[in-house]
CSV table of C-alpha atoms in Angstrom, one decimal:
chain,number,residue,atom,x,y,z
L,1,PRO,CA,-67.4,2.4,3.4
L,2,LYS,CA,-63.9,2.3,2.0
L,3,THR,CA,-61.4,3.3,4.7
L,4,THR,CA,-58.9,6.0,4.3
L,5,ARG,CA,-56.7,4.7,7.1
L,6,PRO,CA,-53.1,3.6,6.2
L,7,ILE,CA,-53.0,-0.2,5.8
L,8,TYR,CA,-49.6,-1.8,6.0
L,9,ARG,CA,-50.9,-5.1,4.6
L,10,PRO,CA,-54.3,-6.0,3.3
L,11,HIS,CA,-56.8,-7.2,6.0
L,12,ASP,CA,-59.6,-8.4,3.7
L,13,GLN,CA,-58.7,-12.1,4.1
L,14,PRO,CA,-58.2,-14.4,7.1
L,15,THR,CA,-54.6,-14.0,8.4
L,16,ASP,CA,-51.8,-16.0,6.9
L,17,ARG,CA,-49.8,-15.6,10.1
L,18,GLY,CA,-49.1,-18.0,13.0
L,19,TRP,CA,-47.8,-17.3,16.5
L,20,LEU,CA,-44.6,-19.4,16.8
L,21,PHE,CA,-43.9,-19.8,20.6
L,22,LEU,CA,-40.4,-20.8,21.4
L,23,GLY,CA,-41.4,-22.6,24.6
L,24,GLU,CA,-44.3,-23.5,26.8
L,25,ASN,CA,-46.1,-20.2,27.7
L,26,GLY,CA,-43.5,-18.6,25.5
L,27,GLY,CA,-40.4,-19.8,27.2
L,28,PRO,CA,-37.8,-17.9,29.3
L,29,CYS,CA,-37.3,-14.1,29.3
L,30,ASP,CA,-34.6,-11.9,30.7
L,31,LYS,CA,-37.3,-9.3,31.7
L,32,ALA,CA,-40.3,-9.5,34.0
L,33,CYS,CA,-42.5,-6.7,32.6
L,34,LYS,CA,-45.1,-5.7,35.2
L,35,PHE,CA,-48.0,-6.4,32.8
L,36,CYS,CA,-46.7,-9.7,31.3
L,37,TYR,CA,-48.8,-12.8,31.7
L,38,TYR,CA,-45.8,-15.0,32.0
L,39,ALA,CA,-43.5,-13.0,34.2
L,40,TYR,CA,-44.7,-14.7,37.3
L,41,GLN,CA,-44.5,-18.3,36.1
L,42,PRO,CA,-41.3,-20.0,37.3
L,43,ASP,CA,-39.2,-22.6,35.5
L,44,LEU,CA,-40.2,-21.7,31.9
L,45,VAL,CA,-38.0,-23.5,29.4
L,46,PHE,CA,-37.5,-23.3,25.6
L,47,PHE,CA,-38.6,-26.1,23.3
L,48,ASP,CA,-35.9,-28.1,21.6
L,49,ILE,CA,-35.0,-27.0,18.1
L,50,ASP,CA,-36.7,-30.1,16.5
L,51,THR,CA,-40.0,-29.3,18.1
L,52,ILE,CA,-39.9,-25.7,16.9
L,53,MET,CA,-39.0,-26.8,13.4
L,54,MET,CA,-41.9,-29.2,13.4
L,55,ILE,CA,-44.3,-26.5,14.5
L,56,ALA,CA,-43.0,-24.2,11.7
L,57,ASN,CA,-43.5,-27.0,9.1
L,58,ARG,CA,-47.0,-27.6,10.4
L,59,PHE,CA,-47.8,-23.9,10.0
L,60,ARG,CA,-46.6,-23.9,6.4
L,61,TRP,CA,-47.6,-27.2,5.0
L,62,VAL,CA,-50.7,-28.2,7.0
L,63,TYR,CA,-52.3,-24.9,7.6
L,64,GLY,CA,-50.9,-23.1,4.6
L,65,LEU,CA,-49.7,-20.1,6.5
L,66,GLU,CA,-47.2,-17.7,4.9
L,67,ALA,CA,-45.8,-15.8,7.9
L,68,CYS,CA,-45.1,-16.3,11.6
L,69,ASP,CA,-44.4,-14.2,14.7
L,70,ILE,CA,-41.5,-15.8,16.6
L,71,SER,CA,-42.3,-15.1,20.2
L,72,GLY,CA,-41.0,-15.9,23.7
L,73,GLY,CA,-40.5,-15.2,26.4
L,74,GLU,CA,-37.7,-13.3,24.7
L,75,PRO,CA,-36.6,-14.8,21.4
L,76,THR,CA,-33.2,-13.1,21.3
L,77,ILE,CA,-32.0,-15.2,24.3
L,78,TYR,CA,-32.9,-18.5,22.5
L,79,PRO,CA,-29.5,-20.0,21.5
L,80,LYS,CA,-30.6,-21.3,18.0
L,81,LEU,CA,-32.8,-18.3,16.9
L,82,LYS,CA,-30.8,-17.9,13.7
L,83,GLU,CA,-31.6,-21.5,12.7
L,84,VAL,CA,-35.3,-20.9,13.4
L,85,VAL,CA,-35.4,-17.7,11.3
L,86,GLU,CA,-33.4,-19.4,8.5
L,87,HIS,CA,-35.7,-22.4,8.4
L,88,CYS,CA,-38.9,-20.3,8.4
L,89,ALA,CA,-37.6,-18.1,5.6
L,90,ASN,CA,-36.5,-21.1,3.5
L,91,ILE,CA,-40.0,-22.8,3.6
L,92,GLY,CA,-41.8,-19.6,2.7
L,93,LEU,CA,-43.0,-18.7,6.3
L,94,ARG,CA,-42.0,-15.1,6.5
L,95,PRO,CA,-40.4,-14.7,10.0
L,96,THR,CA,-41.0,-11.8,12.4
L,97,ILE,CA,-39.3,-11.6,15.8
L,98,ILE,CA,-41.3,-10.1,18.7
L,99,THR,CA,-38.7,-8.6,21.1
L,100,HIS,CA,-38.0,-5.9,23.6
L,101,GLY,CA,-35.0,-5.1,21.4
L,102,GLN,CA,-32.5,-4.5,24.2
L,103,ASN,CA,-30.3,-7.5,23.3
L,104,CYS,CA,-30.2,-6.6,19.6
L,105,ASP,CA,-26.6,-5.5,19.2
L,106,GLU,CA,-25.2,-5.0,15.7
L,107,GLN,CA,-23.9,-8.5,15.3
L,108,LYS,CA,-27.1,-10.1,16.4
L,109,ILE,CA,-29.2,-7.9,14.1
L,110,ARG,CA,-27.0,-8.6,11.1
L,111,THR,CA,-27.0,-12.3,11.8
L,112,LEU,CA,-30.8,-12.5,12.0
L,113,GLU,CA,-31.5,-10.2,9.1
L,114,ASP,CA,-29.1,-12.0,6.9
L,115,ALA,CA,-30.8,-15.3,7.9
L,116,GLY,CA,-34.0,-14.1,6.3
L,117,LEU,CA,-35.8,-12.1,8.9
L,118,ASN,CA,-38.8,-10.3,7.3
L,119,ASP,CA,-39.4,-7.7,10.0
L,120,TRP,CA,-39.2,-6.8,13.7
L,121,LEU,CA,-42.1,-6.4,16.1
L,122,ILE,CA,-40.8,-4.2,18.9
L,123,SER,CA,-42.2,-3.9,22.4
L,124,LEU,CA,-42.3,-0.1,23.0
L,125,HIS,CA,-44.1,0.7,26.3
L,126,GLY,CA,-43.3,4.4,26.7
L,127,LEU,CA,-40.5,6.9,26.2
L,128,GLY,CA,-37.5,7.3,28.4
L,129,ASP,CA,-38.4,6.7,32.1
L,130,ALA,CA,-42.0,5.7,31.3
L,131,HIS,CA,-40.7,2.8,29.3
L,132,ASP,CA,-38.1,1.8,31.9
L,133,LYS,CA,-40.7,1.7,34.6
L,134,ALA,CA,-42.6,-1.0,32.8
L,135,VAL,CA,-39.9,-3.1,31.1
L,136,VAL,CA,-38.0,-4.3,34.1
L,137,ASP,CA,-35.9,-7.3,35.3
L,138,ARG,CA,-37.0,-9.5,38.1
L,139,LYS,CA,-35.5,-7.1,40.6
L,140,GLY,CA,-37.7,-4.3,39.2
L,141,ASN,CA,-34.9,-2.5,37.5
L,142,GLY,CA,-35.4,-1.2,33.9
L,143,GLU,CA,-32.8,1.6,33.9
L,144,GLY,CA,-31.3,2.4,30.6
L,145,GLY,CA,-33.6,0.1,28.7
L,146,PHE,CA,-35.1,2.7,26.4
L,147,GLU,CA,-31.7,4.0,25.5
L,148,ARG,CA,-30.5,0.5,24.6
L,149,LEU,CA,-33.7,-0.1,22.5
L,150,THR,CA,-33.4,3.2,20.5
L,151,THR,CA,-29.7,2.6,19.9
L,152,ASN,CA,-30.5,-0.9,18.5
L,153,LEU,CA,-33.4,0.4,16.5
L,154,SER,CA,-31.1,2.6,14.5
L,155,LEU,CA,-29.1,-0.5,13.4
L,156,MET,CA,-32.1,-2.4,12.1
L,157,GLN,CA,-32.6,-2.5,8.3
L,158,ARG,CA,-35.7,-4.5,8.2
L,159,PRO,CA,-39.1,-2.9,8.8
L,160,THR,CA,-40.0,-2.3,12.5
L,161,ARG,CA,-43.5,-2.6,13.8
L,162,PHE,CA,-44.5,-1.7,17.4
L,163,ASN,CA,-46.6,-3.1,20.2
L,164,THR,CA,-47.6,-0.8,23.2
L,165,THR,CA,-49.4,-2.2,26.2
L,166,LEU,CA,-51.6,0.6,27.6
L,167,GLN,CA,-51.0,1.2,31.3
L,168,VAL,CA,-50.7,4.0,33.9
L,169,HIS,CA,-47.1,4.7,33.0
L,170,ASN,CA,-47.7,5.5,29.4
L,171,TYR,CA,-51.3,6.4,28.5
L,172,LYS,CA,-51.0,10.1,29.0
L,173,ILE,CA,-47.9,10.3,26.8
L,174,LEU,CA,-49.4,8.3,23.9
L,175,PRO,CA,-49.7,11.5,21.7
L,176,GLU,CA,-46.0,12.2,22.5
L,177,MET,CA,-45.1,8.6,21.5
L,178,ALA,CA,-47.0,9.0,18.2
L,179,LYS,CA,-45.0,12.2,17.5
L,180,TRP,CA,-41.8,10.3,18.3
L,181,LEU,CA,-42.7,7.5,15.9
L,182,ALA,CA,-43.7,9.9,13.2
L,183,GLN,CA,-40.3,11.7,13.5
L,184,GLU,CA,-38.0,8.8,14.1
L,185,ARG,CA,-39.4,5.7,12.3
L,186,ALA,CA,-40.6,4.8,8.8
L,187,PRO,CA,-44.4,4.2,8.9
L,188,THR,CA,-45.5,0.6,9.5
L,189,VAL,CA,-47.9,-0.6,12.2
L,190,TRP,CA,-48.4,0.5,15.8
L,191,ASN,CA,-50.6,-1.8,18.0
L,192,LEU,CA,-52.1,-0.2,21.1
L,193,ILE,CA,-53.0,-3.1,23.4
L,194,GLN,CA,-55.4,-2.8,26.3
L,195,PHE,CA,-54.3,-4.9,29.3
L,196,ASN,CA,-56.6,-7.8,30.1
L,197,PRO,CA,-56.4,-9.2,33.6
L,198,PHE,CA,-55.8,-12.9,32.8
L,199,ARG,CA,-53.8,-15.6,34.6
L,200,ALA,CA,-51.8,-14.1,37.5
L,201,TRP,CA,-54.4,-11.3,38.0
L,202,ASP,CA,-57.5,-13.4,37.7
L,203,GLY,CA,-59.9,-12.5,40.5
L,204,LEU,CA,-58.2,-9.3,41.7
L,205,ASP,CA,-60.4,-6.3,42.1
L,206,THR,CA,-57.7,-3.7,41.5
L,207,ILE,CA,-54.5,-3.7,39.5
L,208,ASP,CA,-52.3,-0.7,40.1
L,209,PHE,CA,-51.1,-0.2,36.6
L,210,GLN,CA,-54.4,-0.7,34.8
L,211,VAL,CA,-56.4,2.3,33.5
L,212,LYS,CA,-60.1,2.5,32.5
L,213,MET,CA,-60.6,2.6,28.7
L,214,THR,CA,-62.8,5.7,29.2
L,215,ASP,CA,-59.9,7.5,30.8
L,216,MET,CA,-57.4,6.5,28.1
L,217,ALA,CA,-59.7,7.2,25.1
L,218,PRO,CA,-58.9,10.9,24.6
L,219,TYR,CA,-55.1,10.2,24.6
L,220,ILE,CA,-55.5,7.2,22.3
L,221,GLY,CA,-57.6,9.3,19.9
L,222,LYS,CA,-54.9,12.0,19.6
L,223,ALA,CA,-52.2,9.4,19.2
L,224,VAL,CA,-54.1,7.6,16.4
L,225,GLU,CA,-54.6,10.9,14.6
L,226,THR,CA,-51.0,11.8,14.7
L,227,ALA,CA,-49.6,8.4,13.8
L,228,GLU,CA,-52.1,7.8,10.9
L,229,ALA,CA,-51.3,11.2,9.5
L,230,ALA,CA,-47.7,10.1,9.4
L,231,GLY,CA,-48.6,6.9,7.5
L,232,PHE,CA,-48.8,4.4,10.3
L,233,GLU,CA,-51.5,1.8,10.5
L,234,VAL,CA,-52.8,1.9,14.1
L,235,ASN,CA,-54.7,-0.9,15.7
L,236,VAL,CA,-56.5,-0.6,19.1
L,237,ARG,CA,-57.0,-4.0,20.6
L,238,TYR,CA,-59.3,-5.5,23.2
């Protein structure tokens, strides 16, 4: 049957989007989010610019892709991010940046958007303290992160989509997050991503931030109803 859900972009064809990693396993990040697959891997480095350009060219001219998600690690600490965005835009590979958003001051935002950025994909893992408990540095400190993120969001002129990893810190406030998105942001896409225990957590019986899907489902349902009523496309993954 025909869906009545808001759809940000058509989904009736195979995706034209590639995942453009800036380094092996994403590359370095200035955060160590508790649920991140790569936070516990030492000595991550970025690829050189020629390698990244080659991958972008392969996406566009070999596989015929028309968009890419530029991903780390944290892309905003990559020194030549502007050149990557500019190149992707110039070859018809619409660039998105996946970021926690805390480094995106006005100058960086203007530079990247003027270079041809298509949209932002923001890591939003709670509101206020709930966000700051999850998005932390290697000392476990995330204080002030949500405030920095929301300040920078107000400066972004390109569309902003959102990723939220579901965990003990945020699942009960998902309906509140949906209300916040409906009030504060133009409708785009909100991805609710169930944590999967890969890599560093392989073989562990318990993970202190993981929640059963059956426990989260009522909160997810209310959040989906609110966000979709405001025009957001909501995807629940895994």
